[in-house]
Amino acid sequence: MKNTIFAFNSDSPKYKQIYEQFKLFIERGDIPPGEQLPSIRMLADSLQVSRNTTLMAYDQLVAEGYIHGEGRKGYFVNELEALLVQKAFISPNKEEKESETPVLIDFRAGAVDQTHFPVKVWRKISNQVLTLQENFQYGEPFGETCLREQIATYLLQSRGVKTEANAIIIGSSTQQMLIHLGHLLKDNFPSIIVEDPGYDGAREAFQFHRFSLETLPVYESGADFSLLEQMKSQVIYVTPSHQSPIGVSMTIQQRQTLIRWATKRKGYIIEDDYDSEFRYTQQPFPALASIDSTRVIYLGNFSKSFLPGIRLSYMVLPPSLINHYKDQFLPFESTTSLLHQLTMAKFMEVGEWSRHIKRMRLVYKRKMQHLVSLLKEQFEQRITIIGEQSGLYVLVKVHQKRSEEWLIERASFYGVKVYPTSLYFIKNKTSEPIIKLGFSNLSCDEIQLGVELLKKSWS
C-alpha cells in the first residue's frame, strides 16, 4: 500500500473520513486486489485515533464489499469490476455535481423553527443590553452571574435540580464543556462508559483526551444496565431524558440503579439533558441531578430549544468538583459571547424564556404528530417509527433489504435530504437501516411533501 497522509477535518466523523479515503484508494487502484490492509491497532496508532474508530471504518468497508476479513490474518482488498472503478473515478466530475437534484426538503435535526422565533423581543432586549456598561468588558471567566442565577432558578422549577449560581459554568457548546470536563477527570478516571448507540460528538470529546471507552448497549426498550457491574469505569455519560438517538427515556428504577452504581464506585454520571423541554406525552421527567447532585454532572444548552447560533451551554458541577474546575480554568477567558449571556439572562428574567418553551412545545408537538401520521399512512407496515414521544426528530427503521447509503442516495435523487444513524453505533449494530428525520424547521406542508417524495424514492 502506498504511503498516504490523512488530514482529518471537522466536517464528518473520523471513522467516515478513514472509510472514504480507503474506498477512494481501492476504487482508483492505489491499493490493488488481494493486498493486506494495516491491522486495526496499527492504523489506529498511526492515525492517532481510537481502535473503535478504525474498526468502524473497516466494518463499513466490509459491509459494502470493498474488503474482507480472514480470521486472525487481517483484512484484504476485494477485486472490483472495471466498470465500477470507472464510474467511481468519474463521479467527482464538475458537470455531474452541477446536475445533482437540488434539495427541496431538508429533514435536518439540528435546526429550529424560524417562523415562531421571537425576533422582535430578542432584538429589543439585545438593544437594551447593548447600553449596559458590562458589555465593554471581558466578563466573568465562568459565565455572567446574572445568567447563572437565572439558570439555577429555571432548573429548580423545570427539572427539580437544586443548585446555586456558583456551581454553574457557562460554555459555548456541549462538546466544549465535555472537553473541559475531560481535562478535569482524566488523571483519576482513565475510562468512560458511553451509550451504544450514542451521541458521536461526546465520544469525539472523550477520545480527544484518549479515554478508554466502554459501551452500554441501548435498545428501543432502554439501556441494558445489567452489564454495569462487569465494567471497570467509574464515569458514565448518558442522555436519560431523551436518549440520543433512540429517544427512549430512563425509568425511575433505572435512574436509581445508576445513582447507586455511581455512589458505590465513587464515580460520576455525566447527564446530557440536551432537549428535555420537548416531551409531548407527559411532563418532562425529573433530571438525574435532582435525585443526587453529589454524583451527577449536569449538562444543558440553549441550542436545541432556542437558537443553535447563540452558542450557549451550561454545566452544573457537584460540590466535589467546583473548586478543582475553577482552579484549572481560572486563567482562561470565557468562550461565550458576553452580549448573548446578558441578553439571555434578561430574556429569562422577564419571563420570555418560559413563554417561548411553552409555545414551542405546542408547535413541535403538532409537527411531530403530523410527521408520524403521514409516515404511517404512506408506509404502513414497511417502516417502524422510533422516538415519537419527545424531541425534534424521529427515527425510521426501514424494513427493506436496502442499505442506509442506498436510502439516503435515493431520497437525494428526489430532492429530499435525510440523515444516517450508523455514526451513532459502535458494536450494537442493527440488522435493518435506520434513518433520522428532523422536522423542527419544516412547515406542515413541507413535511407532507417530504414524506410523499420519500415514498416515491423508497418504493
Coordinates of C-alpha atoms in Angstrom, one line a residue, residues 13 25 61 65 78 80 91 99 111 136 143 179 185 205 221 318 341 344 353 356 360 394 408 457:
P13 CA -16.7 11.7 12.0
F25 CA -7.7 4.3 -2.8
L61 CA -15.8 -1.3 4.0
G65 CA -17.7 -5.4 -0.2
N78 CA -11.5 -7.4 -2.8
L80 CA -13.8 -4.6 -8.2
S91 CA -18.2 10.8 -10.0
S99 CA -26.6 18.2 -12.4
A111 CA -32.4 23.4 13.2
F136 CA -17.5 46.9 27.3
G143 CA -20.1 33.0 32.9
I179 CA -13.5 18.7 26.6
L185 CA -11.3 13.9 35.1
A205 CA -14.6 14.8 23.0
S221 CA -36.8 -0.7 25.2
P318 CA -21.2 18.6 42.0
Q341 CA -25.2 35.9 28.0
M344 CA -30.5 35.6 27.6
W353 CA -37.9 32.1 28.1
H356 CA -41.1 30.6 24.4
M360 CA -42.6 25.8 21.0
V394 CA -37.9 10.6 14.8
I408 CA -30.1 8.3 1.5
S457 CA -37.9 7.3 -3.7

